Amino acid sequence: MSDVKQTGLSKTYDPKEVEEKWYQEWMDKGYFRGPIDVEGETFSVVMPPPNVTGSLHLGHALDNTLQDILVRWKRMAGYKVLWIPGTDHAGIATQAKVEEALAKEGQSKYDLGREAFLERVWDWKHQYGHRITSQLKKLGTSCDWSRERFTMDEGCSKAVQEVFIQLFEKDLIYRGNRIINWCPKCQTTISDIEVEHQEKGGNLWHIRYPVAEGKGEVVVATTRPETMLGDTAVAVHPDDERYQHLIGQNVIIPIIDKTIPVIADEYVDPSFGTGVVKITPAHDPNDFEMGLRHHLPQVNVMTKEAIMNEHAGPYEGMDRYSCRKKLVSDLEDKGYLAKIDEHVHAVGQCYRCDTVVEPMVSPQWFVKMKPLAEPAMEVVHEGRLNFVPSRFTKVYLGWLENIRDWCISRQLWWGHRIPVWYCDDCDYIYCGLSENVPDHCPKCGATTFTQDPDVLDTWFSSALWPFSTLGWPEETEELKKYYPTSVLVTGRDIIFFWVARMVFMGLEFQKDVPFRDVFIHGLILDGQGRKMSKSLGNGVDPIEVIEQYGADTLRFMLVTGNTPGNDIRFHLERLEGTRNFVNKIWNASRFALMHLHDYKGHQPWGELTLADRWILSRYNSVVGAVTKALENYDIGEGARLLYDFLWNEFCDWYIELVKPRLYGKDDTVTDAVASRQTAQKVLRHVLSGTLQLLHPYMPFLTEEIWQQLPHHGDTIMLSSWPEVDPNHVDYTAEEEMALLMELIRSARNLRAEMNVPPGKKAELILLTDEEKAQKILTEGKSYIASLATASEVSIRSIKTEKPEGAVTAIVQRVEIYLPLKDLIDIEKEIERLQKELAVTEKELQRLQGKLSNQSFVSKAPVEVVEKEREKAEEGQKKKKALEERIGALKSL
RNA sequence: GGACGAUUAGCUCAGCUGGUUAGAGUACUUGCUUGACAUGCAAGGGGUCGGCGGUUCGAUUCCGUCAUCGUCCA
């Protein structure tokens, strides 16, 4: 009678209850907390803070799964781990949401006023700010929630002020009247990288500007005719022979009859349009620079709403596009329009609302980038900062090399207020903490100051995230212990926005990189390869996926079959495959548990069978390979290795091989009890270790099973990461099993081709003269019998008489005979063998061709040549055996 | 205009520093209620690795070039 007990586990795994239970347990026990007073090597990560009012999308799910995998792995590997979570106040996005809500009540933020409006935003934050973090918990993220931060909490705000003040004092922050990108809809400036350029079909209008003195005209090409109202010059290239005579003269802007000079500047591209360009310093960044070089006035012709203003003469009050239309038709009527060409050009749009951005001159705050960018580039060259994959280094460096000053002021209410006060009576500026605003202006003695109304770019506070979350500007233990962080995991779309800025801020304020590695992953696309977006409606809600399939399935699926940095197409079918894998592990574990109820933790291994030695060796190799994959950030590769090992080697082979021993039905062993105990030990060891390797990927499932297996410790989370055990590396066992597996497959193939009913046991005769093979066959006889459904397996010498009425296959110098008596059709069998012979001959030919190539033999490494030679020999023997068999059948 | 990535089985993707008979999942075909699992088992079919050159004894892998698609920058 067998020692099988029911486990009480259901046939299919139900993630829901399991996941909630374990997450709660981990939280209650404080397993996620970053230790402070414990010595040891550290591993720290700051979570890219999602928008506080947002909800979890697949991008977050991927990003945080990757972080969680690294974090859980390192924690098991004995590192002192700190993973800080948090959320971002997301200036424009959040403000827009609250404004939207207000609009539904028929109100605007101006109706409320600044203070009341901010209260509303805080209310909103308190109400919805926990949604995304609770969603992250469903995903299984093991971050230290006791240290959760928010970019506008007290500490982060303090850091922001401190950084602003220090940069101001170092002259790295300045206020300037410069050209910025203005979003007429959001009513704020945005930085250069917040402008998205889109190719759009437009026109190139050629406009005649009459020469002021004397006769003639110049024709100017422009994509934005309405800005001509703000022209303060036209420019030509200094070497352009066509226009030499005009340099220094004046031309007249049509319609408004304004006289402006013709200037010469290297910047002008003589081959573009007519080689004469209009210069509008107030509405174009390049013209702005040129205007500075030539001391041209700046004429702003638009309001903040992009409505033409008083400088637009007859067009005052029109929006920029109606103005364009009207102006063009007026020019045409008056004969000033030379021609219209079709022209594709890049139009800058607001990343938030897609409104076409208007370059404008306006007083704003800027960060001087050159001195900050230099060290941020150096650390990469010095190897102190690494990008994974490395190709992203170029993207990062390229941006920093061509960087322009960063406009950090935003005309919003929600955000970090700029810590600057202006004297109401003179031009004195105070920059510092609010509690230290002077009573009297040191310059004029006035007693009233007004704070700058603007707030800072959200990315300004995000840039400080790696040290503000650790408590800076206080000198905290966290900061000492965990800065710099180990790795930043983020999408490739925010290298500029965020990564680069964290690096220079970290270098400036901590004198060290904020993280040593930057692990960049791709974006998640829909099945057709399109970006997921609200407007397309092709988004997939990770929470729905978790509810349907479980977090482990989602996590594993997201990181499988993908290489670092590459985009991922999201296919629902892939979820099913992963769910099946989860279920497979569940059932393999059920099997193990059925046979482990009486497991006593038997001390010695006992006598290991070939199958035991094989699976232990394979398991060991997987331990090494998975660890190495993780070290290289090859998360997908690690997942693949575990999938293959568990499904193919552990389930399909080892469990099948070990069944007779566990059921006590292996009559080939002398001591059935001892054999069973060894099997139990190996089964538990390998399964338990594999679950540990899998834990970073599938935290919930692995914990659930591990808890039921015989184990030491309270949680798999804090169990020690498996290490390679050299005693279990056994290449001989791997080789021997490989032969047996091949034989079994081959025998099964014969049975299938001959339509032997699956349940019917049939005799197998194996012939070989190889001593080694004979030994292996003898040892593996019972495996062959059980897995190839053989009634009897006889092993004989090739020289003995060949079985009659049998079908044949040849595997590595072993001839397999499946005697079927009269059932076989000799003609058909000859045909089958001839097919096989043809394949063998073809391969042999290829090998012989290679070996007879003198340069191959002399130039290729010896091992390679030797390997080819062995294969050729093998093929030769197989060929001979096949020919003999065919000959024998023919002579019947 | 510049840079980067992709192009491998019907579909989705692996394939590290050049030597495997080019792999997986899925789909497909055939047969199976085999005492863990039909979310499963077994056996199979399916690819001139985008085109053209080059380096090499040998190229899916390295180099050049072109094509198509995508992304970023200007």
mmCIF file with all atom_site columns, C-alpha atoms (C1' of nucleotides) in Angstrom, chain A residues 11-12 199 391 394 492 561 563 566 569 571 579-580 583-584 587-588 590-591 594 643 647 651-652 656 659 663 665 745 748-749 843 846 853 855-856 859-861 871, chain B residues 1 3-6 11-17 19-21 24-26 30-32 34-44 56-58 70-74:
data_model
loop_
_atom_site.group_PDB
_atom_site.id
_atom_site.type_symbol
_atom_site.label_atom_id
_atom_site.label_alt_id
_atom_site.label_comp_id
_atom_site.label_asym_id
_atom_site.label_entity_id
_atom_site.label_seq_id
_atom_site.pdbx_PDB_ins_code
_atom_site.Cartn_x
_atom_site.Cartn_y
_atom_site.Cartn_z
_atom_site.occupancy
_atom_site.B_iso_or_equiv
_atom_site.pdbx_formal_charge
_atom_site.auth_seq_id
_atom_site.auth_comp_id
_atom_site.auth_asym_id
_atom_site.auth_atom_id
_atom_site.pdbx_PDB_model_num
ATOM 1  C CA    . LYS A 1 11  ? -6.725 21.039 -8.674  1.00 0.00 ? 11  LYS A CA    1
ATOM 2  C CA    . THR A 1 12  ? -6.517 24.601 -9.834  1.00 0.00 ? 12  THR A CA    1
ATOM 3  C CA    . GLU A 1 199 ? 5.355  66.562 -38.396 1.00 0.00 ? 199 GLU A CA    1
ATOM 4  C CA    . ARG A 1 391 ? 22.925 52.005 -25.918 1.00 0.00 ? 391 ARG A CA    1
ATOM 5  C CA    . LYS A 1 394 ? 24.202 57.828 -26.085 1.00 0.00 ? 394 LYS A CA    1
ATOM 6  C CA    . ARG A 1 492 ? 13.114 54.880 -21.670 1.00 0.00 ? 492 ARG A CA    1
ATOM 7  C CA    . GLY A 1 561 ? 10.160 36.822 -23.557 1.00 0.00 ? 561 GLY A CA    1
ATOM 8  C CA    . THR A 1 563 ? 15.048 41.732 -23.690 1.00 0.00 ? 563 THR A CA    1
ATOM 9  C CA    . ASN A 1 566 ? 12.780 46.553 -25.947 1.00 0.00 ? 566 ASN A CA    1
ATOM 10 C CA    . ARG A 1 569 ? 3.433  43.942 -27.058 1.00 0.00 ? 569 ARG A CA    1
ATOM 11 C CA    . HIS A 1 571 ? -1.270 39.906 -25.854 1.00 0.00 ? 571 HIS A CA    1
ATOM 12 C CA    . ARG A 1 579 ? -1.596 31.202 -15.936 1.00 0.00 ? 579 ARG A CA    1
ATOM 13 C CA    . ASN A 1 580 ? -1.158 27.626 -17.096 1.00 0.00 ? 580 ASN A CA    1
ATOM 14 C CA    . ASN A 1 583 ? -1.144 26.108 -12.407 1.00 0.00 ? 583 ASN A CA    1
ATOM 15 C CA    . LYS A 1 584 ? 1.501  23.647 -13.483 1.00 0.00 ? 584 LYS A CA    1
ATOM 16 C CA    . ASN A 1 587 ? 0.032  20.865 -9.382  1.00 0.00 ? 587 ASN A CA    1
ATOM 17 C CA    . ALA A 1 588 ? 3.613  19.717 -9.329  1.00 0.00 ? 588 ALA A CA    1
ATOM 18 C CA    . ARG A 1 590 ? 0.428  19.158 -4.988  1.00 0.00 ? 590 ARG A CA    1
ATOM 19 C CA    . PHE A 1 591 ? 2.104  16.023 -6.207  1.00 0.00 ? 591 PHE A CA    1
ATOM 20 C CA    . MET A 1 594 ? 1.044  14.175 -1.444  1.00 0.00 ? 594 MET A CA    1
ATOM 21 C CA    . TYR A 1 643 ? 9.985  27.967 -16.973 1.00 0.00 ? 643 TYR A CA    1
ATOM 22 C CA    . TRP A 1 647 ? 8.042  22.352 -16.856 1.00 0.00 ? 647 TRP A CA    1
ATOM 23 C CA    . CYS A 1 651 ? 7.678  17.949 -14.260 1.00 0.00 ? 651 CYS A CA    1
ATOM 24 C CA    . ASP A 1 652 ? 7.925  16.032 -17.499 1.00 0.00 ? 652 ASP A CA    1
ATOM 25 C CA    . GLU A 1 656 ? 7.584  10.881 -13.879 1.00 0.00 ? 656 GLU A CA    1
ATOM 26 C CA    . LYS A 1 659 ? 6.731  8.141  -9.283  1.00 0.00 ? 659 LYS A CA    1
ATOM 27 C CA    . TYR A 1 663 ? 4.363  4.961  -4.842  1.00 0.00 ? 663 TYR A CA    1
ATOM 28 C CA    . LYS A 1 665 ? 6.200  0.272  -6.790  1.00 0.00 ? 665 LYS A CA    1
ATOM 29 C CA    . ARG A 1 745 ? 11.538 9.675  -26.945 1.00 0.00 ? 745 ARG A CA    1
ATOM 30 C CA    . ARG A 1 748 ? 7.600  6.569  -27.927 1.00 0.00 ? 748 ARG A CA    1
ATOM 31 C CA    . ASN A 1 749 ? 7.923  7.837  -31.440 1.00 0.00 ? 749 ASN A CA    1
ATOM 32 C CA    . GLU A 1 843 ? 23.978 15.432 -42.473 1.00 0.00 ? 843 GLU A CA    1
ATOM 33 C CA    . ARG A 1 846 ? 27.716 18.149 -44.677 1.00 0.00 ? 846 ARG A CA    1
ATOM 34 C CA    . ASN A 1 853 ? 38.130 21.285 -46.031 1.00 0.00 ? 853 ASN A CA    1
ATOM 35 C CA    . SER A 1 855 ? 41.465 25.292 -44.015 1.00 0.00 ? 855 SER A CA    1
ATOM 36 C CA    . PHE A 1 856 ? 38.699 24.293 -41.624 1.00 0.00 ? 856 PHE A CA    1
ATOM 37 C CA    . LYS A 1 859 ? 42.250 26.990 -38.738 1.00 0.00 ? 859 LYS A CA    1
ATOM 38 C CA    . ALA A 1 860 ? 39.278 26.083 -36.600 1.00 0.00 ? 860 ALA A CA    1
ATOM 39 C CA    . PRO A 1 861 ? 39.894 25.405 -32.911 1.00 0.00 ? 861 PRO A CA    1
ATOM 40 C CA    . LYS A 1 871 ? 29.510 13.677 -35.087 1.00 0.00 ? 871 LYS A CA    1
ATOM 41 C "C1'" . G   B 2 1   ? 18.275 65.850 -41.967 1.00 0.00 ? 1   G   B "C1'" 1
ATOM 42 C "C1'" . A   B 2 3   ? 20.660 58.878 -34.072 1.00 0.00 ? 3   A   B "C1'" 1
ATOM 43 C "C1'" . C   B 2 4   ? 18.774 54.403 -32.208 1.00 0.00 ? 4   C   B "C1'" 1
ATOM 44 C "C1'" . G   B 2 5   ? 15.865 50.022 -32.412 1.00 0.00 ? 5   G   B "C1'" 1
ATOM 45 C "C1'" . A   B 2 6   ? 13.195 46.199 -35.053 1.00 0.00 ? 6   A   B "C1'" 1
ATOM 46 C "C1'" . C   B 2 11  ? 1.098  34.901 -34.849 1.00 0.00 ? 11  C   B "C1'" 1
ATOM 47 C "C1'" . U   B 2 12  ? 4.142  36.847 -30.440 1.00 0.00 ? 12  U   B "C1'" 1
ATOM 48 C "C1'" . C   B 2 13  ? 9.128  36.604 -29.358 1.00 0.00 ? 13  C   B "C1'" 1
ATOM 49 C "C1'" . A   B 2 14  ? 14.259 34.264 -27.411 1.00 0.00 ? 14  A   B "C1'" 1
ATOM 50 C "C1'" . G   B 2 15  ? 19.030 33.267 -29.537 1.00 0.00 ? 15  G   B "C1'" 1
ATOM 51 C "C1'" . C   B 2 16  ? 25.181 36.513 -24.602 1.00 0.00 ? 16  C   B "C1'" 1
ATOM 52 C "C1'" . U   B 2 17  ? 31.125 37.631 -26.531 1.00 0.00 ? 17  U   B "C1'" 1
ATOM 53 C "C1'" . G   B 2 19  ? 30.938 26.707 -34.912 1.00 0.00 ? 19  G   B "C1'" 1
ATOM 54 C "C1'" . U   B 2 20  ? 23.587 23.972 -32.170 1.00 0.00 ? 20  U   B "C1'" 1
ATOM 55 C "C1'" . U   B 2 21  ? 20.469 19.446 -37.117 1.00 0.00 ? 21  U   B "C1'" 1
ATOM 56 C "C1'" . A   B 2 24  ? 10.119 28.689 -26.998 1.00 0.00 ? 24  A   B "C1'" 1
ATOM 57 C "C1'" . G   B 2 25  ? 5.034  30.003 -26.320 1.00 0.00 ? 25  G   B "C1'" 1
ATOM 58 C "C1'" . U   B 2 26  ? 0.764  30.060 -29.195 1.00 0.00 ? 26  U   B "C1'" 1
ATOM 59 C "C1'" . U   B 2 30  ? -2.609 12.872 -34.649 1.00 0.00 ? 30  U   B "C1'" 1
ATOM 60 C "C1'" . G   B 2 31  ? -3.499 9.925  -30.368 1.00 0.00 ? 31  G   B "C1'" 1
ATOM 61 C "C1'" . C   B 2 32  ? -4.687 9.902  -25.074 1.00 0.00 ? 32  C   B "C1'" 1
ATOM 62 C "C1'" . U   B 2 34  ? -1.840 7.205  -17.954 1.00 0.00 ? 34  U   B "C1'" 1
ATOM 63 C "C1'" . G   B 2 35  ? -3.621 7.597  -9.308  1.00 0.00 ? 35  G   B "C1'" 1
ATOM 64 C "C1'" . A   B 2 36  ? -0.106 16.312 -9.664  1.00 0.00 ? 36  A   B "C1'" 1
ATOM 65 C "C1'" . C   B 2 37  ? -2.246 18.919 -13.546 1.00 0.00 ? 37  C   B "C1'" 1
ATOM 66 C "C1'" . A   B 2 38  ? -7.325 18.378 -20.031 1.00 0.00 ? 38  A   B "C1'" 1
ATOM 67 C "C1'" . U   B 2 39  ? -5.086 25.549 -17.282 1.00 0.00 ? 39  U   B "C1'" 1
ATOM 68 C "C1'" . G   B 2 40  ? -2.990 18.490 -18.817 1.00 0.00 ? 40  G   B "C1'" 1
ATOM 69 C "C1'" . C   B 2 41  ? 0.123  14.173 -21.402 1.00 0.00 ? 41  C   B "C1'" 1
ATOM 70 C "C1'" . A   B 2 42  ? 2.576  11.961 -25.715 1.00 0.00 ? 42  A   B "C1'" 1
ATOM 71 C "C1'" . A   B 2 43  ? 4.013  12.190 -30.891 1.00 0.00 ? 43  A   B "C1'" 1
ATOM 72 C "C1'" . G   B 2 44  ? 4.379  15.365 -35.179 1.00 0.00 ? 44  G   B "C1'" 1
ATOM 73 C "C1'" . U   B 2 56  ? 36.232 34.671 -42.096 1.00 0.00 ? 56  U   B "C1'" 1
ATOM 74 C "C1'" . C   B 2 57  ? 37.904 27.894 -42.732 1.00 0.00 ? 57  C   B "C1'" 1
ATOM 75 C "C1'" . G   B 2 58  ? 32.818 28.999 -41.107 1.00 0.00 ? 58  G   B "C1'" 1
ATOM 76 C "C1'" . G   B 2 70  ? 8.888  52.126 -35.185 1.00 0.00 ? 70  G   B "C1'" 1
ATOM 77 C "C1'" . U   B 2 71  ? 11.027 55.636 -31.666 1.00 0.00 ? 71  U   B "C1'" 1
ATOM 78 C "C1'" . C   B 2 72  ? 13.895 59.805 -30.290 1.00 0.00 ? 72  C   B "C1'" 1
ATOM 79 C "C1'" . C   B 2 73  ? 16.388 64.308 -31.563 1.00 0.00 ? 73  C   B "C1'" 1
ATOM 80 C "C1'" . A   B 2 74  ? 16.786 68.679 -34.943 1.00 0.00 ? 74  A   B "C1'" 1
#
